[in-house]
Amino acid sequence: SPNSLPHSTPFSIKSTNTHKNQKTFLNLSAPLPLLNKSIPKSYKLTFGFHFEFPHLLIFHNPPFFFNFKKMASIFQGVGTATTLSSSASFDSNKFHPSSRRSLSERKVSFLVVRSDAAKMNPGLNKIGGRADQLVTNAVATKPDTSAASTAASKSGHELLLFEALREGLEEEMERDSRVCIIGEDVGHYGGSYKVSKGLAPKYGDLRVLDTPIAENAFTGMGIGAAMMGLRPIIEGMNMGFLLLAFNQISNNCGMLHYTSGGQFKIPVVIRGPGGVGRQLGAEHSQRLESYFQSIPGIQMVACSTPYNAKGLMKAAIRSDNPVILFEHVLLYNLKETIPDEEYVLNLEEAEMVRPGEHVTILTYSRMRYHVMQAAKTLVNKGYDPEVIDIRSLKPFDLHMIGNSVKKTHRVLIVEECMRTGGIGASLTAAINENFQDFLDAPIVCLSSQDVPTPYAGTLEEWTVVQPPQIVAAVEQLCR
Amino acid sequence: MAIWLAGRRGASYCVKALISTTFRSSRSYTTAFASNGNSDSLFFCGNSSSAAVFGSQRFESTKARQQLDLLSSDDDEEQNQGVDFPGGRVAFTSEMSFLPESSEKRVQCYRVLDDNGYPLSSTQFKHVSKELAVKMYRGMVTLQTMDTTLYEAQRQGRLSFYVTSYGEEAINLASAAALGFDDLILPQYREAGVLLWRGFTLQEFVNQCLGNKNDYGKGRQMPIHYGSNKHNYFTVSSPIATQLPQAVGVAYSLKMDKKDACVVTYFGDGSTSEGDFHASLNFAAVMEVPVVFICRNNGWAISTPITEQFRSDGIVVKGQAYGIRSIRVDGNDALAIYNAVGVAREMAIKEQRPILIEALTYRVGHHSTSDDSTKYRPVDEIEHWKTARNPVSIFRKWVQRKGWWSDEEESEFRANVRKQVMDAIQVGEKIEKPPLADMFSDVYEEVPSNLMEQERLVRDTVKRHPQDYPTNIPL
């Protein structure tokens, strides 16, 4: 729970509900008593929020915060927005004195900290109107399992993610004799993460080709083969090594279909494990989606479960566009039951992991699991987050994302990329551009810091967004 | 007591001293010290009897060797069967010697005709029919004339950019003539002649340079970035050497399909410095794919002469380093090129192996229309190669001597081609440019929604500012 956040987190929220039916003052500063005049300076959070003494907080849109559990009893039967807003609103002047007493009194209240813009802000009514729904739904339990990803069929089979990838590969190689695999150690060694295990004995050394160590060369080779009609799957042993193939990917893979006037197409799949692992060192913890996202002509997808791994692999192989499939080093051993029937997923679609009402959390790959863990905590606290695994990194599924934003009006992006220039940065821009009017709060983006990943396990853990930070961000966002 | 090595050679001994562990020979023996330093040589060189006195710290063996094949000492052979290491068995030697960085004699260059077009007496070459020879010659003249005319057109502002192939006409046409139509070509950018041989018309060339609607590339690329899948000629991509690994991939697909065809890829001397070159040769050798690598060593990479590009004896010696059969050919000699490429192609297909051909030539023209090569090389050098060593003239002399060509035909043909090119330019300039929609199509298989949106935004902007929109690009 956030109360027990270690000091390394930017801030912690203390909610002290010692008195029922009374107002709780929420202390938003770091663990120091509010009455203390030496109020701590503002705390910069990893996601850039600037916190000072609460009543000085200025937001562009009034965030709405209340303690759900307590409010459920108070607002039962409160229907209209106006009532809610009137009882809820109090301006900062009033706030100030109460803040001084509040710690000792431990009152329960809900706070609306408003800027000037709040006066005519129609969002307030919206907030109020939503409160009914929020109240009634807040305590209901939402299915936490990723229902979207498991099929209804009971007769599925259980396997690990890397086996799912292999199944997808094998099915496509069986179906189309033009499909081949090119990479280092993919043949008889079976791939460094065993994704192509057993395929070389089955399909031969030529179709599952071991190459010398030259990423730019074998990526170029795959492109040449693709221009001839083959459908190669180019494996980078680690995504970071594909930086060496950047020239071929950017200048040729994404471009030749265009510059040749459509005469030559490049139906390659470029895949490999990336992301921050367990003490793999900085060079093996790269998040290449940041660098590739700008290349025109390519598509990018990120798998996160065995179900979508197999489906996306098959879709990527069948697509005539060059597709980069991002896998994560730490997700290869995830277990799931997937359907026996053949299925192919849509490359451009996002996945609704957990429908909700209060906040849209957009994530992908491994961060999905951190988000879901945080979601458990959030549900216990009475929040109802909507979690979407965006899956398609280029292009973004703005349809699903947009619908979600229109519903919840708050967005939190949780990603593993660095702060600067990552997928989150682009997604923030895209949502701001397209759904500005539907946002009640600035988009919050939780990312890794702009540092090379440290080797020390403890530090490595703190470069990656952890569930408590996600919980804190949601709580902050939903104030 | 010193332990002497087996394989004594008369009075000289081979001794391994415990001086530097980096100089290990493959012989497994315990380290030994020379017991005395009178006339014993520390290390034995094939040719030397001048001994270094022990303790003088000078090693005879650091002297360069004459020939590589003197390395294996004869008397060692009966005494050892070699040692096993990953990669196979290797005979060991008691002599520590370094392979010289270059051999005394450079690799020889295969040539059929001399500078005056007379066949060298000793050269064997395949008989070339009149039809083929005349077609090759006409192709070379066409290429030269097209280059001249389009270069002038660029200078007049009718084209934005152009690259000539002066000096390399023989490489272009003769190599193309030696290939089959099913052989796939991955060019660099100075191989327009190969496409010409395959039937690309002057109008098609000009259309690409002008970027009009009839360009197969839909006007998206710079001039001279030709590409035509129906001629089996892959679209030119500007970064150098990127086509080399792709060539290996194309050959890999041929190997999978077991086709009776090979891949031919061209590149310049500058490209051999790129990592892609080395990796591609290595890949091709390891994968045993039918690729013919043709290097146009024309002496210059923009302003970088080959003395600044590499220190090896050209490119042909690099082939052996990767396990590739290689040959050096006179690139200004059309018949030599024709023969060599023909044989290379046979070997590549039959034996499923890569072949490397280094064609020595000279880049008579500037690197491109953005370059003025007189800035970095003497004008008389250019003139020399343009006149005395001109591949077109050399071949012309040979063809004319055979009675297959005449001066009248020459002037008539040249005038004819020039006129054709000028007409093609005029026709091409009248053809409209590709529409705006082509800026957004073919990025993906189907235009995705974000690109449709971006196209819409562009069109909106055009509607608001119609006077700023170029008049020759249809909406």
mmCIF file of C-alpha atoms in Angstrom, chain A residues 29-267:
data_model
loop_
_atom_site.group_PDB
_atom_site.id
_atom_site.type_symbol
_atom_site.label_atom_id
_atom_site.label_comp_id
_atom_site.label_asym_id
_atom_site.label_seq_id
_atom_site.Cartn_x
_atom_site.Cartn_y
_atom_site.Cartn_z
ATOM 1 C CA SER A 29 3.335 15.708 0.615
ATOM 2 C CA ALA A 30 5.993 13.244 1.471
ATOM 3 C CA PRO A 31 5.864 11.631 4.874
ATOM 4 C CA LEU A 32 6.056 14.695 7.015
ATOM 5 C CA PRO A 33 3.352 16.094 9.242
ATOM 6 C CA LEU A 34 1.497 18.822 7.545
ATOM 7 C CA LEU A 35 1.348 21.019 10.561
ATOM 8 C CA ASN A 36 5.021 21.331 10.519
ATOM 9 C CA LYS A 37 5.740 24.757 9.195
ATOM 10 C CA SER A 38 8.790 23.617 7.428
ATOM 11 C CA ILE A 39 6.718 22.283 4.710
ATOM 12 C CA PRO A 40 8.744 20.192 2.423
ATOM 13 C CA LYS A 41 9.578 21.726 -0.848
ATOM 14 C CA SER A 42 7.911 20.495 -3.905
ATOM 15 C CA TYR A 43 8.508 16.984 -4.859
ATOM 16 C CA LYS A 44 9.309 16.197 -8.369
ATOM 17 C CA LEU A 45 7.939 12.917 -9.359
ATOM 18 C CA THR A 46 9.303 10.676 -11.977
ATOM 19 C CA PHE A 47 6.468 11.637 -14.163
ATOM 20 C CA GLY A 48 7.062 15.276 -13.768
ATOM 21 C CA PHE A 49 4.275 16.301 -11.492
ATOM 22 C CA HIS A 50 5.148 19.126 -9.280
ATOM 23 C CA PHE A 51 3.831 18.856 -5.783
ATOM 24 C CA GLU A 52 3.725 21.464 -3.149
ATOM 25 C CA PHE A 53 1.548 22.067 -0.231
ATOM 26 C CA PRO A 54 -1.764 20.769 -1.456
ATOM 27 C CA HIS A 55 -3.782 23.909 -1.492
ATOM 28 C CA LEU A 56 -1.319 25.484 -3.829
ATOM 29 C CA LEU A 57 -1.701 22.779 -6.349
ATOM 30 C CA ILE A 58 -2.897 24.198 -9.576
ATOM 31 C CA PHE A 59 -4.242 21.973 -12.218
ATOM 32 C CA HIS A 60 -5.552 22.872 -15.549
ATOM 33 C CA ASN A 61 -8.571 20.808 -15.064
ATOM 34 C CA PRO A 62 -9.962 20.195 -11.670
ATOM 35 C CA PRO A 63 -9.103 16.761 -10.553
ATOM 36 C CA PHE A 64 -11.615 15.113 -8.469
ATOM 37 C CA PHE A 65 -10.570 13.151 -5.518
ATOM 38 C CA PHE A 66 -12.412 11.445 -2.829
ATOM 39 C CA ASN A 67 -12.082 8.454 -0.707
ATOM 40 C CA PHE A 68 -14.335 6.023 -2.378
ATOM 41 C CA LYS A 69 -15.030 3.729 0.455
ATOM 42 C CA LYS A 70 -16.078 6.473 2.744
ATOM 43 C CA MET A 71 -17.968 8.344 0.147
ATOM 44 C CA ALA A 72 -20.040 5.402 -0.802
ATOM 45 C CA SER A 73 -21.953 5.701 2.401
ATOM 46 C CA ILE A 74 -22.151 9.461 2.281
ATOM 47 C CA PHE A 75 -23.257 9.905 -1.245
ATOM 48 C CA GLN A 76 -25.695 7.176 -1.539
ATOM 49 C CA GLY A 77 -28.695 8.739 -3.064
ATOM 50 C CA VAL A 78 -26.949 11.883 -4.106
ATOM 51 C CA GLY A 79 -28.043 12.214 -7.633
ATOM 52 C CA THR A 80 -27.516 15.502 -9.253
ATOM 53 C CA ALA A 81 -24.279 16.893 -10.332
ATOM 54 C CA THR A 82 -25.026 20.256 -8.907
ATOM 55 C CA THR A 83 -25.613 18.970 -5.457
ATOM 56 C CA LEU A 84 -22.460 17.118 -5.515
ATOM 57 C CA SER A 85 -20.481 19.925 -6.895
ATOM 58 C CA SER A 86 -21.847 22.423 -4.477
ATOM 59 C CA SER A 87 -21.174 20.324 -1.499
ATOM 60 C CA ALA A 88 -17.939 19.277 -2.877
ATOM 61 C CA SER A 89 -16.579 22.569 -3.856
ATOM 62 C CA PHE A 90 -14.772 24.864 -1.614
ATOM 63 C CA ASP A 91 -12.179 27.268 -2.597
ATOM 64 C CA SER A 92 -8.661 27.387 -1.572
ATOM 65 C CA ASN A 93 -9.131 29.990 1.100
ATOM 66 C CA LYS A 94 -11.339 27.802 3.080
ATOM 67 C CA PHE A 95 -9.011 25.022 2.500
ATOM 68 C CA HIS A 96 -6.131 26.613 4.126
ATOM 69 C CA PRO A 97 -7.255 26.837 7.697
ATOM 70 C CA SER A 98 -8.802 23.453 7.609
ATOM 71 C CA SER A 99 -5.556 22.072 6.524
ATOM 72 C CA ARG A 100 -3.959 23.264 9.641
ATOM 73 C CA ARG A 101 -6.360 21.597 11.891
ATOM 74 C CA SER A 102 -7.029 18.651 9.829
ATOM 75 C CA LEU A 103 -4.144 16.548 10.773
ATOM 76 C CA SER A 104 -5.049 16.563 14.336
ATOM 77 C CA GLU A 105 -8.702 16.222 13.628
ATOM 78 C CA ARG A 106 -8.413 13.624 10.957
ATOM 79 C CA LYS A 107 -11.429 14.699 9.164
ATOM 80 C CA VAL A 108 -12.868 12.968 6.228
ATOM 81 C CA SER A 109 -13.644 15.077 3.254
ATOM 82 C CA PHE A 110 -13.304 15.038 -0.365
ATOM 83 C CA LEU A 111 -11.388 17.759 -1.934
ATOM 84 C CA VAL A 112 -11.716 19.536 -5.107
ATOM 85 C CA VAL A 113 -8.782 21.708 -5.700
ATOM 86 C CA ARG A 114 -9.762 24.055 -8.379
ATOM 87 C CA SER A 115 -7.994 26.567 -10.420
ATOM 88 C CA ASP A 116 -9.743 29.578 -11.787
ATOM 89 C CA ALA A 117 -10.738 27.650 -14.767
ATOM 90 C CA ALA A 118 -12.912 25.545 -12.594
ATOM 91 C CA LYS A 119 -15.582 28.210 -12.417
ATOM 92 C CA MET A 120 -16.953 27.720 -15.801
ATOM 93 C CA ASN A 121 -15.672 24.309 -16.289
ATOM 94 C CA PRO A 122 -18.393 22.102 -17.566
ATOM 95 C CA GLY A 123 -16.210 19.254 -16.593
ATOM 96 C CA LEU A 124 -17.327 19.713 -13.077
ATOM 97 C CA ASN A 125 -20.779 18.663 -13.931
ATOM 98 C CA LYS A 126 -19.364 15.857 -15.816
ATOM 99 C CA ILE A 127 -17.396 14.859 -12.826
ATOM 100 C CA GLY A 128 -20.414 15.158 -10.650
ATOM 101 C CA GLY A 129 -22.501 13.249 -13.087
ATOM 102 C CA ARG A 130 -19.967 10.583 -13.166
ATOM 103 C CA ALA A 131 -19.862 10.324 -9.457
ATOM 104 C CA ASP A 132 -23.063 8.316 -9.415
ATOM 105 C CA GLN A 133 -21.645 5.800 -11.712
ATOM 106 C CA LEU A 134 -18.381 5.900 -9.908
ATOM 107 C CA VAL A 135 -19.985 5.328 -6.588
ATOM 108 C CA THR A 136 -22.107 2.451 -7.616
ATOM 109 C CA ASN A 137 -19.374 0.776 -9.553
ATOM 110 C CA ALA A 138 -16.483 1.507 -7.340
ATOM 111 C CA VAL A 139 -16.892 -1.306 -4.951
ATOM 112 C CA ALA A 140 -18.054 -3.835 -7.444
ATOM 113 C CA THR A 141 -15.412 -6.325 -8.270
ATOM 114 C CA LYS A 142 -14.247 -6.340 -11.787
ATOM 115 C CA PRO A 143 -12.900 -9.430 -13.424
ATOM 116 C CA ASP A 144 -9.207 -9.111 -13.090
ATOM 117 C CA THR A 145 -8.212 -11.795 -15.501
ATOM 118 C CA SER A 146 -7.454 -10.851 -19.040
ATOM 119 C CA ALA A 147 -10.666 -12.185 -20.348
ATOM 120 C CA ALA A 148 -10.029 -10.838 -23.774
ATOM 121 C CA SER A 149 -6.971 -12.885 -24.204
ATOM 122 C CA THR A 150 -8.227 -16.298 -23.370
ATOM 123 C CA ALA A 151 -10.719 -17.802 -25.668
ATOM 124 C CA ALA A 152 -13.996 -19.223 -24.534
ATOM 125 C CA SER A 153 -13.068 -22.681 -25.637
ATOM 126 C CA LYS A 154 -12.437 -24.981 -22.762
ATOM 127 C CA SER A 155 -10.389 -27.418 -24.743
ATOM 128 C CA GLY A 156 -7.295 -25.329 -25.110
ATOM 129 C CA HIS A 157 -3.761 -26.353 -24.351
ATOM 130 C CA GLU A 158 -1.413 -24.842 -21.890
ATOM 131 C CA LEU A 159 1.942 -23.593 -22.884
ATOM 132 C CA LEU A 160 4.625 -21.032 -22.223
ATOM 133 C CA LEU A 161 5.019 -17.857 -24.245
ATOM 134 C CA PHE A 162 8.087 -18.955 -26.129
ATOM 135 C CA GLU A 163 6.303 -22.177 -27.027
ATOM 136 C CA ALA A 164 3.371 -20.142 -28.265
ATOM 137 C CA LEU A 165 5.717 -18.192 -30.501
ATOM 138 C CA ARG A 166 7.137 -21.412 -31.755
ATOM 139 C CA GLU A 167 3.714 -22.801 -32.434
ATOM 140 C CA GLY A 168 2.872 -19.749 -34.454
ATOM 141 C CA LEU A 169 6.124 -20.075 -36.378
ATOM 142 C CA GLU A 170 5.617 -23.724 -37.019
ATOM 143 C CA GLU A 171 2.062 -23.373 -38.182
ATOM 144 C CA GLU A 172 3.046 -20.650 -40.614
ATOM 145 C CA MET A 173 6.034 -22.567 -41.895
ATOM 146 C CA GLU A 174 3.791 -25.549 -42.440
ATOM 147 C CA ARG A 175 1.221 -23.484 -44.206
ATOM 148 C CA ASP A 176 3.532 -21.537 -46.481
ATOM 149 C CA SER A 177 6.747 -22.979 -47.767
ATOM 150 C CA ARG A 178 8.159 -19.554 -48.406
ATOM 151 C CA VAL A 179 8.429 -18.802 -44.698
ATOM 152 C CA CYS A 180 11.971 -19.128 -43.402
ATOM 153 C CA ILE A 181 13.888 -18.107 -40.309
ATOM 154 C CA ILE A 182 17.203 -16.277 -40.414
ATOM 155 C CA GLY A 183 19.301 -15.464 -37.404
ATOM 156 C CA GLU A 184 22.151 -16.417 -35.137
ATOM 157 C CA ASP A 185 21.890 -19.791 -33.440
ATOM 158 C CA VAL A 186 18.335 -20.315 -34.597
ATOM 159 C CA GLY A 187 19.020 -23.625 -36.257
ATOM 160 C CA HIS A 188 20.193 -26.568 -34.311
ATOM 161 C CA TYR A 189 20.685 -24.621 -31.162
ATOM 162 C CA GLY A 190 17.043 -23.728 -31.384
ATOM 163 C CA GLY A 191 17.421 -20.059 -30.704
ATOM 164 C CA SER A 192 18.807 -18.407 -27.635
ATOM 165 C CA TYR A 193 15.357 -18.446 -26.056
ATOM 166 C CA LYS A 194 14.339 -21.693 -27.686
ATOM 167 C CA VAL A 195 11.721 -20.069 -29.853
ATOM 168 C CA SER A 196 12.855 -21.949 -32.947
ATOM 169 C CA LYS A 197 13.702 -25.191 -31.219
ATOM 170 C CA GLY A 198 12.969 -28.260 -33.259
ATOM 171 C CA LEU A 199 12.283 -26.337 -36.441
ATOM 172 C CA ALA A 200 15.651 -26.891 -38.097
ATOM 173 C CA PRO A 201 15.462 -30.687 -37.848
ATOM 174 C CA LYS A 202 11.949 -30.510 -39.213
ATOM 175 C CA TYR A 203 12.369 -28.006 -42.049
ATOM 176 C CA GLY A 204 16.031 -28.242 -42.838
ATOM 177 C CA ASP A 205 19.079 -26.084 -42.455
ATOM 178 C CA LEU A 206 18.200 -23.852 -45.313
ATOM 179 C CA ARG A 207 14.782 -22.844 -44.090
ATOM 180 C CA VAL A 208 16.012 -22.304 -40.570
ATOM 181 C CA LEU A 209 19.259 -20.611 -41.338
ATOM 182 C CA ASP A 210 22.135 -20.032 -38.962
ATOM 183 C CA THR A 211 24.097 -16.988 -39.913
ATOM 184 C CA PRO A 212 27.477 -15.528 -39.022
ATOM 185 C CA ILE A 213 27.430 -12.644 -36.620
ATOM 186 C CA ALA A 214 26.572 -9.654 -38.739
ATOM 187 C CA GLU A 215 23.149 -8.228 -38.007
ATOM 188 C CA ASN A 216 23.164 -5.658 -40.755
ATOM 189 C CA ALA A 217 24.161 -8.357 -43.196
ATOM 190 C CA PHE A 218 21.567 -10.924 -42.305
ATOM 191 C CA THR A 219 18.858 -8.316 -42.048
ATOM 192 C CA GLY A 220 19.867 -7.180 -45.521
ATOM 193 C CA MET A 221 19.844 -10.784 -46.569
ATOM 194 C CA GLY A 222 16.322 -11.163 -45.297
ATOM 195 C CA ILE A 223 15.279 -8.078 -47.209
ATOM 196 C CA GLY A 224 16.820 -9.400 -50.404
ATOM 197 C CA ALA A 225 15.111 -12.747 -49.940
ATOM 198 C CA ALA A 226 11.812 -11.012 -49.249
ATOM 199 C CA MET A 227 12.089 -9.009 -52.439
ATOM 200 C CA MET A 228 12.277 -12.331 -54.226
ATOM 201 C CA GLY A 229 9.080 -13.612 -52.673
ATOM 202 C CA LEU A 230 10.276 -15.426 -49.585
ATOM 203 C CA ARG A 231 8.846 -14.493 -46.209
ATOM 204 C CA PRO A 232 11.771 -14.411 -43.822
ATOM 205 C CA ILE A 233 11.606 -14.020 -40.092
ATOM 206 C CA ILE A 234 14.729 -12.284 -38.972
ATOM 207 C CA GLU A 235 15.653 -12.941 -35.389
ATOM 208 C CA GLY A 236 17.885 -10.666 -33.398
ATOM 209 C CA MET A 237 19.314 -12.613 -30.525
ATOM 210 C CA ASN A 238 18.615 -9.599 -28.436
ATOM 211 C CA MET A 239 16.724 -6.630 -29.787
ATOM 212 C CA GLY A 240 19.633 -4.415 -28.906
ATOM 213 C CA PHE A 241 21.769 -6.122 -31.531
ATOM 214 C CA LEU A 242 19.367 -4.990 -34.183
ATOM 215 C CA LEU A 243 20.754 -1.504 -33.713
ATOM 216 C CA LEU A 244 23.471 -2.788 -35.982
ATOM 217 C CA ALA A 245 20.814 -3.503 -38.544
ATOM 218 C CA PHE A 246 19.369 -0.011 -38.351
ATOM 219 C CA ASN A 247 20.691 0.962 -41.759
ATOM 220 C CA GLN A 248 19.012 -1.929 -43.487
ATOM 221 C CA ILE A 249 15.809 -1.524 -41.517
ATOM 222 C CA SER A 250 15.489 2.179 -41.991
ATOM 223 C CA ASN A 251 16.948 2.745 -45.433
ATOM 224 C CA ASN A 252 15.791 -0.388 -47.129
ATOM 225 C CA CYS A 253 13.239 -2.369 -45.214
ATOM 226 C CA GLY A 254 10.924 0.542 -44.661
ATOM 227 C CA MET A 255 11.734 2.247 -47.896
ATOM 228 C CA LEU A 256 12.212 -0.070 -50.833
ATOM 229 C CA HIS A 257 8.570 -0.810 -51.389
ATOM 230 C CA TYR A 258 8.020 2.902 -51.689
ATOM 231 C CA THR A 259 11.055 3.903 -53.715
ATOM 232 C CA SER A 260 10.670 1.040 -56.130
ATOM 233 C CA GLY A 261 7.181 2.277 -56.902
ATOM 234 C CA GLY A 262 5.591 -0.795 -55.382
ATOM 235 C CA GLN A 263 7.564 -3.193 -57.570
ATOM 236 C CA PHE A 264 9.309 -4.947 -54.722
ATOM 237 C CA LYS A 265 7.708 -5.768 -51.421
ATOM 238 C CA ILE A 266 9.364 -6.658 -48.183
ATOM 239 C CA PRO A 267 7.171 -8.981 -46.133
#
